[in-house]
PDB file of C-alpha atoms in Angstrom:
ATOM      1  CA  UNK X 184     -67.874  45.692-103.704  1.00 67.00           C
ATOM      2  CA  UNK X 185     -68.590  49.427-103.874  1.00 79.00           C
ATOM      3  CA  UNK X 186     -66.469  51.268-106.458  1.00 83.00           C
ATOM      4  CA  UNK X 187     -66.712  54.555-104.519  1.00 87.00           C
ATOM      5  CA  UNK X 188     -64.880  53.660-101.298  1.00 88.00           C
ATOM      6  CA  UNK X 189     -62.846  51.058 -99.407  1.00 89.00           C
ATOM      7  CA  UNK X 190     -62.771  50.102 -95.724  1.00 89.00           C
ATOM      8  CA  UNK X 191     -59.307  50.144 -94.125  1.00 91.00           C
ATOM      9  CA  UNK X 192     -58.676  48.174 -90.911  1.00 88.00           C
ATOM     10  CA  UNK X 193     -55.860  48.626 -88.394  1.00 90.00           C
ATOM     11  CA  UNK X 194     -53.785  45.865 -86.756  1.00 89.00           C
ATOM     12  CA  UNK X 195     -50.678  45.418 -84.660  1.00 89.00           C
ATOM     13  CA  UNK X 196     -48.425  42.606 -85.851  1.00 91.00           C
ATOM     14  CA  UNK X 197     -45.997  40.955 -83.445  1.00 91.00           C
ATOM     15  CA  UNK X 198     -43.354  38.444 -84.503  1.00 93.00           C
ATOM     16  CA  UNK X 199     -43.127  35.751 -81.829  1.00 92.00           C
ATOM     17  CA  UNK X 200     -39.870  33.787 -81.662  1.00 93.00           C
ATOM     18  CA  UNK X 201     -39.617  30.412 -79.930  1.00 91.00           C
ATOM     19  CA  UNK X 202     -36.817  27.862 -79.565  1.00 91.00           C
ATOM     20  CA  UNK X 203     -37.012  24.086 -79.319  1.00 82.00           C
ATOM     21  CA  UNK X 204     -36.657  22.874 -75.730  1.00 83.00           C
ATOM     22  CA  UNK X 205     -36.170  26.346 -74.242  1.00 89.00           C
ATOM     23  CA  UNK X 206     -38.556  28.606 -72.352  1.00 87.00           C
ATOM     24  CA  UNK X 207     -36.883  31.698 -73.817  1.00 90.00           C
ATOM     25  CA  UNK X 208     -35.185  31.912 -77.221  1.00 92.00           C
ATOM     26  CA  UNK X 209     -31.473  32.876 -77.183  1.00 92.00           C
ATOM     27  CA  UNK X 210     -32.285  35.624 -79.696  1.00 92.00           C
ATOM     28  CA  UNK X 211     -35.320  37.347 -81.198  1.00 93.00           C
ATOM     29  CA  UNK X 212     -35.732  37.258 -84.968  1.00 94.00           C
ATOM     30  CA  UNK X 213     -35.958  40.814 -86.314  1.00 94.00           C
ATOM     31  CA  UNK X 214     -39.144  41.388 -88.253  1.00 95.00           C
ATOM     32  CA  UNK X 215     -37.420  43.625 -90.822  1.00 96.00           C
ATOM     33  CA  UNK X 216     -34.855  40.923 -91.643  1.00 94.00           C
ATOM     34  CA  UNK X 217     -37.546  38.262 -91.972  1.00 95.00           C
ATOM     35  CA  UNK X 218     -39.731  40.438 -94.227  1.00 95.00           C
ATOM     36  CA  UNK X 219     -36.723  41.153 -96.430  1.00 94.00           C
ATOM     37  CA  UNK X 220     -36.171  37.427 -96.953  1.00 92.00           C
ATOM     38  CA  UNK X 221     -39.888  36.779 -97.389  1.00 93.00           C
ATOM     39  CA  UNK X 222     -39.973  39.394-100.155  1.00 93.00           C
ATOM     40  CA  UNK X 223     -37.094  37.570-101.840  1.00 90.00           C
ATOM     41  CA  UNK X 224     -39.184  34.386-101.711  1.00 87.00           C
ATOM     42  CA  UNK X 225     -42.051  36.233-103.394  1.00 88.00           C
ATOM     43  CA  UNK X 226     -39.725  37.431-106.170  1.00 85.00           C
ATOM     44  CA  UNK X 227     -38.265  33.975-106.783  1.00 84.00           C
ATOM     45  CA  UNK X 228     -41.506  31.990-106.509  1.00 79.00           C
ATOM     46  CA  UNK X 229     -44.109  34.495-107.749  1.00 68.00           C
ATOM     47  CA  UNK X 230     -47.031  34.051-107.690  1.00 70.00           C
ATOM     48  CA  UNK X 231     -46.767  32.846-104.095  1.00 79.00           C
ATOM     49  CA  UNK X 232     -49.889  31.667-102.283  1.00 77.00           C
ATOM     50  CA  UNK X 233     -52.024  28.766-101.223  1.00 77.00           C
ATOM     51  CA  UNK X 234     -55.197  27.021-102.338  1.00 79.00           C
ATOM     52  CA  UNK X 235     -58.045  26.120 -99.989  1.00 75.00           C
ATOM     53  CA  UNK X 236     -61.355  24.594-101.082  1.00 73.00           C
ATOM     54  CA  UNK X 237     -61.002  25.906-104.659  1.00 79.00           C
ATOM     55  CA  UNK X 238     -60.076  29.397-103.430  1.00 81.00           C
ATOM     56  CA  UNK X 239     -56.601  30.641-104.371  1.00 83.00           C
ATOM     57  CA  UNK X 240     -54.923  33.345-102.254  1.00 85.00           C
ATOM     58  CA  UNK X 241     -51.739  34.869-103.653  1.00 88.00           C
ATOM     59  CA  UNK X 242     -49.355  37.811-103.339  1.00 92.00           C
ATOM     60  CA  UNK X 243     -49.505  39.555-106.707  1.00 92.00           C
ATOM     61  CA  UNK X 244     -47.009  42.311-105.922  1.00 94.00           C
ATOM     62  CA  UNK X 245     -44.716  43.232-103.015  1.00 95.00           C
ATOM     63  CA  UNK X 246     -42.803  46.533-102.912  1.00 96.00           C
ATOM     64  CA  UNK X 247     -40.688  48.193-100.217  1.00 97.00           C
ATOM     65  CA  UNK X 248     -40.592  51.956 -99.551  1.00 96.00           C
ATOM     66  CA  UNK X 249     -37.227  52.503 -97.848  1.00 95.00           C
ATOM     67  CA  UNK X 250     -37.992  56.151 -97.036  1.00 95.00           C
ATOM     68  CA  UNK X 251     -41.238  55.435 -95.182  1.00 94.00           C
ATOM     69  CA  UNK X 252     -40.019  52.006 -94.018  1.00 96.00           C
ATOM     70  CA  UNK X 253     -43.147  50.369 -95.386  1.00 97.00           C
ATOM     71  CA  UNK X 254     -43.862  47.144 -97.235  1.00 97.00           C
ATOM     72  CA  UNK X 255     -46.740  47.395 -99.722  1.00 97.00           C
ATOM     73  CA  UNK X 256     -48.501  44.192-100.747  1.00 96.00           C
ATOM     74  CA  UNK X 257     -51.294  43.325-103.152  1.00 94.00           C
ATOM     75  CA  UNK X 258     -53.042  40.102-102.121  1.00 92.00           C
ATOM     76  CA  UNK X 259     -55.590  38.549-104.467  1.00 90.00           C
ATOM     77  CA  UNK X 260     -58.308  35.990-103.904  1.00 87.00           C
ATOM     78  CA  UNK X 261     -59.617  33.905-106.810  1.00 87.00           C
ATOM     79  CA  UNK X 262     -62.754  31.978-105.856  1.00 81.00           C
ATOM     80  CA  UNK X 263     -63.657  29.174-108.248  1.00 84.00           C
ATOM     81  CA  UNK X 264     -66.763  28.352-106.202  1.00 79.00           C
ATOM     82  CA  UNK X 265     -68.538  31.588-107.170  1.00 79.00           C
ATOM     83  CA  UNK X 266     -71.347  31.431-109.712  1.00 82.00           C
ATOM     84  CA  UNK X 267     -70.966  33.112-113.091  1.00 81.00           C
ATOM     85  CA  UNK X 268     -71.808  36.823-112.612  1.00 81.00           C
ATOM     86  CA  UNK X 269     -75.002  38.253-114.087  1.00 86.00           C
ATOM     87  CA  UNK X 270     -75.343  41.858-115.288  1.00 86.00           C
ATOM     88  CA  UNK X 271     -78.609  43.625-116.069  1.00 90.00           C
ATOM     89  CA  UNK X 272     -80.006  46.912-117.365  1.00 86.00           C
ATOM     90  CA  UNK X 273     -82.999  47.826-115.212  1.00 87.00           C
ATOM     91  CA  UNK X 274     -84.443  50.104-117.885  1.00 87.00           C
ATOM     92  CA  UNK X 275     -84.318  47.726-120.851  1.00 89.00           C
ATOM     93  CA  UNK X 276     -84.550  44.567-118.702  1.00 85.00           C
ATOM     94  CA  UNK X 277     -81.664  43.115-120.702  1.00 88.00           C
ATOM     95  CA  UNK X 278     -79.457  40.603-118.923  1.00 88.00           C
ATOM     96  CA  UNK X 279     -76.198  38.905-119.741  1.00 90.00           C
ATOM     97  CA  UNK X 280     -74.173  36.291-117.940  1.00 89.00           C
ATOM     98  CA  UNK X 281     -70.374  36.213-118.075  1.00 87.00           C
ATOM     99  CA  UNK X 282     -69.332  32.582-118.117  1.00 86.00           C
ATOM    100  CA  UNK X 283     -66.039  31.668-116.450  1.00 85.00           C
ATOM    101  CA  UNK X 284     -63.615  29.436-118.285  1.00 86.00           C
ATOM    102  CA  UNK X 285     -62.278  26.210-116.804  1.00 83.00           C
ATOM    103  CA  UNK X 286     -60.020  26.987-113.843  1.00 80.00           C
ATOM    104  CA  UNK X 287     -61.056  30.635-113.576  1.00 84.00           C
ATOM    105  CA  UNK X 288     -62.338  32.175-110.355  1.00 84.00           C
ATOM    106  CA  UNK X 289     -64.028  35.385-109.251  1.00 84.00           C
ATOM    107  CA  UNK X 290     -61.099  37.647-108.281  1.00 88.00           C
ATOM    108  CA  UNK X 291     -60.874  40.364-105.628  1.00 88.00           C
ATOM    109  CA  UNK X 292     -57.900  42.317-104.277  1.00 91.00           C
ATOM    110  CA  UNK X 293     -56.694  43.660-100.957  1.00 92.00           C
ATOM    111  CA  UNK X 294     -53.926  46.229-100.497  1.00 95.00           C
ATOM    112  CA  UNK X 295     -51.809  45.850 -97.361  1.00 95.00           C
ATOM    113  CA  UNK X 296     -49.323  48.237 -95.734  1.00 97.00           C
ATOM    114  CA  UNK X 297     -46.780  46.868 -93.244  1.00 97.00           C
ATOM    115  CA  UNK X 298     -45.013  49.739 -91.481  1.00 97.00           C
ATOM    116  CA  UNK X 299     -41.862  48.976 -89.488  1.00 96.00           C
ATOM    117  CA  UNK X 300     -41.801  50.256 -85.902  1.00 94.00           C
ATOM    118  CA  UNK X 301     -39.032  51.126 -83.434  1.00 94.00           C
ATOM    119  CA  UNK X 302     -39.588  47.751 -81.757  1.00 94.00           C
ATOM    120  CA  UNK X 303     -37.814  45.210 -84.056  1.00 94.00           C
ATOM    121  CA  UNK X 304     -40.551  42.659 -83.304  1.00 93.00           C
ATOM    122  CA  UNK X 305     -43.543  44.789 -84.313  1.00 94.00           C
ATOM    123  CA  UNK X 306     -45.388  46.198 -87.332  1.00 94.00           C
ATOM    124  CA  UNK X 307     -48.361  48.439 -87.907  1.00 95.00           C
ATOM    125  CA  UNK X 308     -50.594  46.803 -90.524  1.00 94.00           C
ATOM    126  CA  UNK X 309     -53.344  48.476 -92.556  1.00 95.00           C
ATOM    127  CA  UNK X 310     -55.582  46.173 -94.591  1.00 93.00           C
ATOM    128  CA  UNK X 311     -57.967  47.159 -97.356  1.00 92.00           C
ATOM    129  CA  UNK X 312     -60.870  44.812 -96.920  1.00 79.00           C
ATOM    130  CA  UNK X 313     -63.312  43.876 -99.638  1.00 64.00           C
ATOM    131  CA  UNK X 314     -64.423  40.272 -99.768  1.00 54.00           C
ATOM    132  CA  UNK X 315     -61.194  39.179 -98.049  1.00 57.00           C
ATOM    133  CA  UNK X 316     -62.554  39.315 -94.498  1.00 55.00           C
ATOM    134  CA  UNK X 317     -60.268  39.057 -91.481  1.00 64.00           C
ATOM    135  CA  UNK X 318     -56.536  38.413 -91.491  1.00 79.00           C
ATOM    136  CA  UNK X 319     -56.491  34.617 -91.521  1.00 77.00           C
ATOM    137  CA  UNK X 320     -55.446  34.475 -95.191  1.00 81.00           C
ATOM    138  CA  UNK X 321     -52.511  36.834 -94.525  1.00 87.00           C
ATOM    139  CA  UNK X 322     -51.342  34.689 -91.598  1.00 86.00           C
ATOM    140  CA  UNK X 323     -51.508  31.553 -93.758  1.00 86.00           C
ATOM    141  CA  UNK X 324     -49.505  33.088 -96.614  1.00 88.00           C
ATOM    142  CA  UNK X 325     -46.913  34.448 -94.182  1.00 90.00           C
ATOM    143  CA  UNK X 326     -46.653  31.091 -92.387  1.00 89.00           C
ATOM    144  CA  UNK X 327     -46.015  29.342 -95.707  1.00 88.00           C
ATOM    145  CA  UNK X 328     -43.377  31.945 -96.601  1.00 89.00           C
ATOM    146  CA  UNK X 329     -41.635  31.573 -93.226  1.00 91.00           C
ATOM    147  CA  UNK X 330     -41.494  27.814 -93.778  1.00 88.00           C
ATOM    148  CA  UNK X 331     -39.858  28.379 -97.172  1.00 88.00           C
ATOM    149  CA  UNK X 332     -37.388  30.944 -95.810  1.00 89.00           C
ATOM    150  CA  UNK X 333     -36.466  28.747 -92.847  1.00 85.00           C
ATOM    151  CA  UNK X 334     -34.862  25.896 -94.754  1.00 75.00           C
ATOM    152  CA  UNK X 335     -31.057  26.124 -94.452  1.00 66.00           C
ATOM    153  CA  UNK X 336     -31.190  29.676 -93.121  1.00 80.00           C
ATOM    154  CA  UNK X 337     -28.925  31.046 -90.388  1.00 87.00           C
ATOM    155  CA  UNK X 338     -31.647  33.526 -89.413  1.00 90.00           C
ATOM    156  CA  UNK X 339     -33.385  30.638 -87.665  1.00 92.00           C
ATOM    157  CA  UNK X 340     -30.269  29.379 -85.876  1.00 91.00           C
ATOM    158  CA  UNK X 341     -28.700  30.598 -82.630  1.00 91.00           C
ATOM    159  CA  UNK X 342     -25.964  29.321 -80.286  1.00 91.00           C
ATOM    160  CA  UNK X 343     -27.314  27.340 -77.354  1.00 91.00           C
ATOM    161  CA  UNK X 344     -27.325  29.569 -74.231  1.00 90.00           C
ATOM    162  CA  UNK X 345     -25.210  27.053 -72.276  1.00 89.00           C
ATOM    163  CA  UNK X 346     -22.402  27.422 -74.880  1.00 88.00           C
ATOM    164  CA  UNK X 347     -22.133  23.626 -75.145  1.00 89.00           C
ATOM    165  CA  UNK X 348     -20.361  21.881 -78.010  1.00 90.00           C
ATOM    166  CA  UNK X 349     -21.378  19.044 -80.313  1.00 88.00           C
ATOM    167  CA  UNK X 350     -19.462  15.739 -80.420  1.00 88.00           C
ATOM    168  CA  UNK X 351     -17.252  17.086 -83.213  1.00 88.00           C
ATOM    169  CA  UNK X 352     -16.385  20.209 -81.214  1.00 86.00           C
ATOM    170  CA  UNK X 353     -18.656  22.690 -82.999  1.00 89.00           C
ATOM    171  CA  UNK X 354     -20.910  25.215 -81.282  1.00 89.00           C
ATOM    172  CA  UNK X 355     -24.215  23.599 -80.389  1.00 89.00           C
ATOM    173  CA  UNK X 356     -27.070  25.454 -82.126  1.00 89.00           C
ATOM    174  CA  UNK X 357     -30.794  25.666 -81.458  1.00 90.00           C
ATOM    175  CA  UNK X 358     -33.519  26.008 -84.064  1.00 90.00           C
ATOM    176  CA  UNK X 359     -35.819  29.037 -83.869  1.00 92.00           C
ATOM    177  CA  UNK X 360     -39.448  29.264 -84.916  1.00 91.00           C
ATOM    178  CA  UNK X 361     -41.292  32.433 -85.928  1.00 91.00           C
ATOM    179  CA  UNK X 362     -45.014  33.187 -85.901  1.00 90.00           C
ATOM    180  CA  UNK X 363     -46.862  36.357 -86.901  1.00 91.00           C
ATOM    181  CA  UNK X 364     -49.536  37.325 -84.376  1.00 85.00           C
ATOM    182  CA  UNK X 365     -52.088  39.887 -85.590  1.00 83.00           C
ATOM    183  CA  UNK X 366     -54.213  41.879 -83.178  1.00 78.00           C
ATOM    184  CA  UNK X 367     -56.855  44.353 -84.315  1.00 76.00           C
ATOM    185  CA  UNK X 368     -56.925  47.877 -82.886  1.00 75.00           C
ATOM    186  CA  UNK X 369     -60.034  48.228 -80.747  1.00 69.00           C
ATOM    187  CA  UNK X 370     -62.444  50.744 -82.188  1.00 70.00           C
ATOM    188  CA  UNK X 371     -63.826  53.532 -80.046  1.00 71.00           C
ATOM    189  CA  UNK X 372     -67.321  52.013 -80.324  1.00 70.00           C
ATOM    190  CA  UNK X 373     -66.192  48.724 -78.716  1.00 67.00           C
ATOM    191  CA  UNK X 374     -64.501  50.525 -75.832  1.00 67.00           C
ATOM    192  CA  UNK X 375     -67.584  52.695 -75.346  1.00 71.00           C
ATOM    193  CA  UNK X 376     -69.954  49.718 -75.417  1.00 70.00           C
ATOM    194  CA  UNK X 377     -67.918  47.735 -72.889  1.00 66.00           C
ATOM    195  CA  UNK X 378     -67.205  50.549 -70.480  1.00 68.00           C
ATOM    196  CA  UNK X 379     -70.620  52.215 -70.576  1.00 70.00           C
ATOM    197  CA  UNK X 380     -72.980  49.405 -71.514  1.00 67.00           C
ATOM    198  CA  UNK X 381     -73.731  46.179 -69.653  1.00 67.00           C
ATOM    199  CA  UNK X 382     -72.759  42.565 -70.259  1.00 65.00           C
ATOM    200  CA  UNK X 383     -75.568  39.981 -70.448  1.00 70.00           C
ATOM    201  CA  UNK X 384     -74.012  36.580 -71.172  1.00 71.00           C
ATOM    202  CA  UNK X 385     -71.590  34.649 -73.387  1.00 71.00           C
ATOM    203  CA  UNK X 386     -71.278  31.312 -75.135  1.00 74.00           C
ATOM    204  CA  UNK X 387     -67.804  29.835 -75.503  1.00 75.00           C
ATOM    205  CA  UNK X 388     -67.436  28.117 -78.878  1.00 73.00           C
ATOM    206  CA  UNK X 389     -65.120  25.341 -80.089  1.00 71.00           C
ATOM    207  CA  UNK X 390     -64.933  23.711 -83.513  1.00 58.00           C
ATOM    208  CA  UNK X 391     -65.013  19.915 -83.800  1.00 54.00           C
ATOM    209  CA  UNK X 392     -64.411  17.465 -86.650  1.00 43.00           C
ATOM    210  CA  UNK X 393     -62.385  19.899 -88.722  1.00 39.00           C
ATOM    211  CA  UNK X 394     -61.558  17.206 -91.281  1.00 40.00           C
ATOM    212  CA  UNK X 395     -65.220  16.451 -91.859  1.00 39.00           C
ATOM    213  CA  UNK X 396     -68.239  18.689 -91.594  1.00 40.00           C
ATOM    214  CA  UNK X 397     -67.465  21.338 -88.988  1.00 38.00           C
ATOM    215  CA  UNK X 398     -69.627  21.175 -85.899  1.00 45.00           C
ATOM    216  CA  UNK X 399     -69.725  23.646 -83.060  1.00 45.00           C
ATOM    217  CA  UNK X 400     -69.746  22.911 -79.363  1.00 56.00           C
ATOM    218  CA  UNK X 401     -70.958  25.655 -77.054  1.00 52.00           C
ATOM    219  CA  UNK X 402     -70.661  26.234 -73.334  1.00 55.00           C
ATOM    220  CA  UNK X 403     -72.867  29.006 -72.035  1.00 53.00           C
ATOM    221  CA  UNK X 404     -71.479  31.042 -69.180  1.00 50.00           C
ATOM    222  CA  UNK X 405     -72.841  33.949 -67.181  1.00 48.00           C
ATOM    223  CA  UNK X 406     -70.030  36.073 -65.844  1.00 48.00           C
ATOM    224  CA  UNK X 407     -71.586  39.098 -64.191  1.00 45.00           C
ATOM    225  CA  UNK X 408     -75.120  39.532 -65.379  1.00 44.00           C
ATOM    226  CA  UNK X 409     -76.220  43.126 -65.917  1.00 43.00           C
ATOM    227  CA  UNK X 410     -73.010  44.516 -64.441  1.00 47.00           C
ATOM    228  CA  UNK X 411     -70.658  47.019 -66.024  1.00 46.00           C
ATOM    229  CA  UNK X 412     -67.720  45.291 -67.661  1.00 52.00           C
ATOM    230  CA  UNK X 413     -64.249  46.461 -68.578  1.00 58.00           C
ATOM    231  CA  UNK X 414     -62.065  45.165 -71.380  1.00 61.00           C
ATOM    232  CA  UNK X 415     -59.580  43.783 -68.855  1.00 66.00           C
ATOM    233  CA  UNK X 416     -62.368  42.004 -67.000  1.00 67.00           C
ATOM    234  CA  UNK X 417     -63.610  40.176 -70.071  1.00 68.00           C
ATOM    235  CA  UNK X 418     -60.085  39.293 -71.217  1.00 69.00           C
ATOM    236  CA  UNK X 419     -59.288  37.754 -67.828  1.00 71.00           C
ATOM    237  CA  UNK X 420     -62.565  35.842 -67.755  1.00 71.00           C
ATOM    238  CA  UNK X 421     -61.840  34.214 -71.115  1.00 73.00           C
ATOM    239  CA  UNK X 422     -58.105  33.633 -70.627  1.00 70.00           C
ATOM    240  CA  UNK X 423     -58.450  30.289 -68.826  1.00 68.00           C
ATOM    241  CA  UNK X 424     -60.840  28.999 -71.514  1.00 71.00           C
ATOM    242  CA  UNK X 425     -59.091  30.241 -74.656  1.00 71.00           C
ATOM    243  CA  UNK X 426     -57.205  26.986 -75.325  1.00 72.00           C
ATOM    244  CA  UNK X 427     -60.378  24.873 -75.537  1.00 76.00           C
ATOM    245  CA  UNK X 428     -62.712  27.579 -76.794  1.00 75.00           C
ATOM    246  CA  UNK X 429     -61.048  29.904 -79.345  1.00 72.00           C
ATOM    247  CA  UNK X 430     -64.129  32.093 -79.839  1.00 74.00           C
ATOM    248  CA  UNK X 431     -66.969  33.413 -77.740  1.00 76.00           C
ATOM    249  CA  UNK X 432     -70.329  34.927 -78.621  1.00 75.00           C
ATOM    250  CA  UNK X 433     -71.182  37.915 -76.436  1.00 74.00           C
ATOM    251  CA  UNK X 434     -74.472  39.628 -75.773  1.00 76.00           C
ATOM    252  CA  UNK X 435     -74.087  43.235 -74.707  1.00 74.00           C
ATOM    253  CA  UNK X 436     -76.563  45.954 -73.900  1.00 75.00           C
ATOM    254  CA  UNK X 437     -75.204  49.108 -75.460  1.00 72.00           C
ATOM    255  CA  UNK X 438     -75.431  52.540 -73.797  1.00 74.00           C
ATOM    256  CA  UNK X 439     -78.461  53.350 -75.977  1.00 78.00           C
ATOM    257  CA  UNK X 440     -80.314  50.343 -74.526  1.00 78.00           C
ATOM    258  CA  UNK X 441     -80.129  48.167 -77.642  1.00 79.00           C
ATOM    259  CA  UNK X 442     -78.707  44.660 -77.456  1.00 78.00           C
ATOM    260  CA  UNK X 443     -75.747  43.653 -79.610  1.00 73.00           C
ATOM    261  CA  UNK X 444     -74.459  40.142 -80.277  1.00 74.00           C
ATOM    262  CA  UNK X 445     -70.876  39.798 -81.436  1.00 72.00           C
ATOM    263  CA  UNK X 446     -68.221  37.084 -81.723  1.00 70.00           C
ATOM    264  CA  UNK X 447     -64.675  37.608 -80.435  1.00 72.00           C
ATOM    265  CA  UNK X 448     -61.487  35.569 -80.301  1.00 70.00           C
ATOM    266  CA  UNK X 449     -60.987  34.661 -76.648  1.00 72.00           C
ATOM    267  CA  UNK X 450     -57.193  35.060 -76.673  1.00 66.00           C
ATOM    268  CA  UNK X 451     -56.883  38.351 -78.596  1.00 64.00           C
ATOM    269  CA  UNK X 452     -60.343  39.887 -78.161  1.00 61.00           C
ATOM    270  CA  UNK X 453     -60.350  40.502 -81.911  1.00 57.00           C
ATOM    271  CA  UNK X 454     -63.752  41.104 -83.501  1.00 55.00           C
ATOM    272  CA  UNK X 455     -64.106  42.335 -87.055  1.00 53.00           C
ATOM    273  CA  UNK X 456     -66.999  44.728 -86.380  1.00 56.00           C
ATOM    274  CA  UNK X 457     -65.092  46.314 -83.515  1.00 65.00           C
ATOM    275  CA  UNK X 458     -61.666  46.630 -85.158  1.00 77.00           C
ATOM    276  CA  UNK X 459     -60.751  50.238 -85.873  1.00 81.00           C
ATOM    277  CA  UNK X 460     -61.960  51.097 -89.362  1.00 83.00           C
ATOM    278  CA  UNK X 461     -61.416  54.142 -91.563  1.00 88.00           C
ATOM    279  CA  UNK X 462     -62.835  54.794 -95.019  1.00 91.00           C
ATOM    280  CA  UNK X 463     -61.010  56.021 -98.122  1.00 93.00           C
ATOM    281  CA  UNK X 464     -62.979  57.470-101.033  1.00 92.00           C
ATOM    282  CA  UNK X 465     -62.245  57.421-104.733  1.00 91.00           C
ATOM    283  CA  UNK X 466     -61.529  60.800-106.315  1.00 90.00           C
ATOM    284  CA  UNK X 467     -64.224  62.421-108.455  1.00 86.00           C
ATOM    285  CA  UNK X 468     -64.485  60.738-111.824  1.00 84.00           C
ATOM    286  CA  UNK X 469     -62.455  57.749-110.626  1.00 87.00           C
ATOM    287  CA  UNK X 470     -63.673  54.398-109.323  1.00 89.00           C
ATOM    288  CA  UNK X 471     -61.970  51.595-107.443  1.00 91.00           C
ATOM    289  CA  UNK X 472     -61.829  48.230-109.214  1.00 90.00           C
ATOM    290  CA  UNK X 473     -62.713  45.004-107.421  1.00 87.00           C
ATOM    291  CA  UNK X 474     -59.378  43.436-108.439  1.00 90.00           C
ATOM    292  CA  UNK X 475     -55.939  44.542-109.613  1.00 92.00           C
ATOM    293  CA  UNK X 476     -52.901  42.804-111.099  1.00 92.00           C
ATOM    294  CA  UNK X 477     -50.588  45.583-109.853  1.00 94.00           C
ATOM    295  CA  UNK X 478     -50.600  47.743-106.733  1.00 96.00           C
ATOM    296  CA  UNK X 479     -52.870  50.775-107.154  1.00 95.00           C
ATOM    297  CA  UNK X 480     -50.718  53.702-106.054  1.00 95.00           C
ATOM    298  CA  UNK X 481     -53.734  55.931-105.368  1.00 95.00           C
ATOM    299  CA  UNK X 482     -55.107  53.445-102.824  1.00 95.00           C
ATOM    300  CA  UNK X 483     -51.716  53.139-101.095  1.00 96.00           C
ATOM    301  CA  UNK X 484     -51.347  56.928-100.815  1.00 95.00           C
ATOM    302  CA  UNK X 485     -54.833  57.267 -99.326  1.00 95.00           C
ATOM    303  CA  UNK X 486     -54.038  54.493 -96.823  1.00 95.00           C
ATOM    304  CA  UNK X 487     -50.751  56.198 -95.881  1.00 96.00           C
ATOM    305  CA  UNK X 488     -52.621  59.396 -95.006  1.00 95.00           C
ATOM    306  CA  UNK X 489     -54.506  57.454 -92.314  1.00 94.00           C
ATOM    307  CA  UNK X 490     -51.287  56.688 -90.456  1.00 92.00           C
ATOM    308  CA  UNK X 491     -50.586  59.262 -87.781  1.00 72.00           C
TER     309      UNK X 491
END
């Protein structure tokens, strides 16, 4: 991880509310109310996270800026699978290895800004990305928090729309479910490639045997060979296949004539190399650390300046 700069990625976050047995929920859960209760969970159960394959993801700090209406999070990843790091001096050819103790992992940090929007179901999310690629780890932590918040919570209850009563005469209630959906902002380069380049072919990809060794099943499709393609055209082409094939590998010929292969999610069209990215730089004489135990205010301020 380079100490001189950090990559910042942009996402829209939508809180989807569903109700058991109903096509439409009787009410939408407000994202600001849910985040407030999730932050309370973090305070009561800190550190809050999850462990997967000897990699621990956790929220180290969570603050709220009431003036800017922003939540600021520090999410850490501790990877116990990483080898002990080796350091060397190229001039003296001296080397030293730093041995991890039992239970320790190689730690990296990611700063996250969640900015509330006028729509009570939406957020703007900026993510500092180092070795924590994508947003899957954020979705998993949030899903675990929602599950914790949900138990015995009126936020997830609503009167049944038919106003029916229970056998003891009380208002019949329905249970609500909430899910955070994260969609990357398309970068200008992706839009340019799709609208000015040409599409060659695609392979739809599904994962099998998740509980064992993961295997991949592919179905090659040719949509419109060597024809100009729009974003809407590709989204529609993948929509009917997204349930069985969550990802697709695309081959595009860019406007400069060079081919590019990229993988996208078929339902959201999210692709890490094509998500809008901005760069923040460390001030002269200052360097960014690979991991923090507290939110670095300088990083947050630099991220805030990217929000227009």
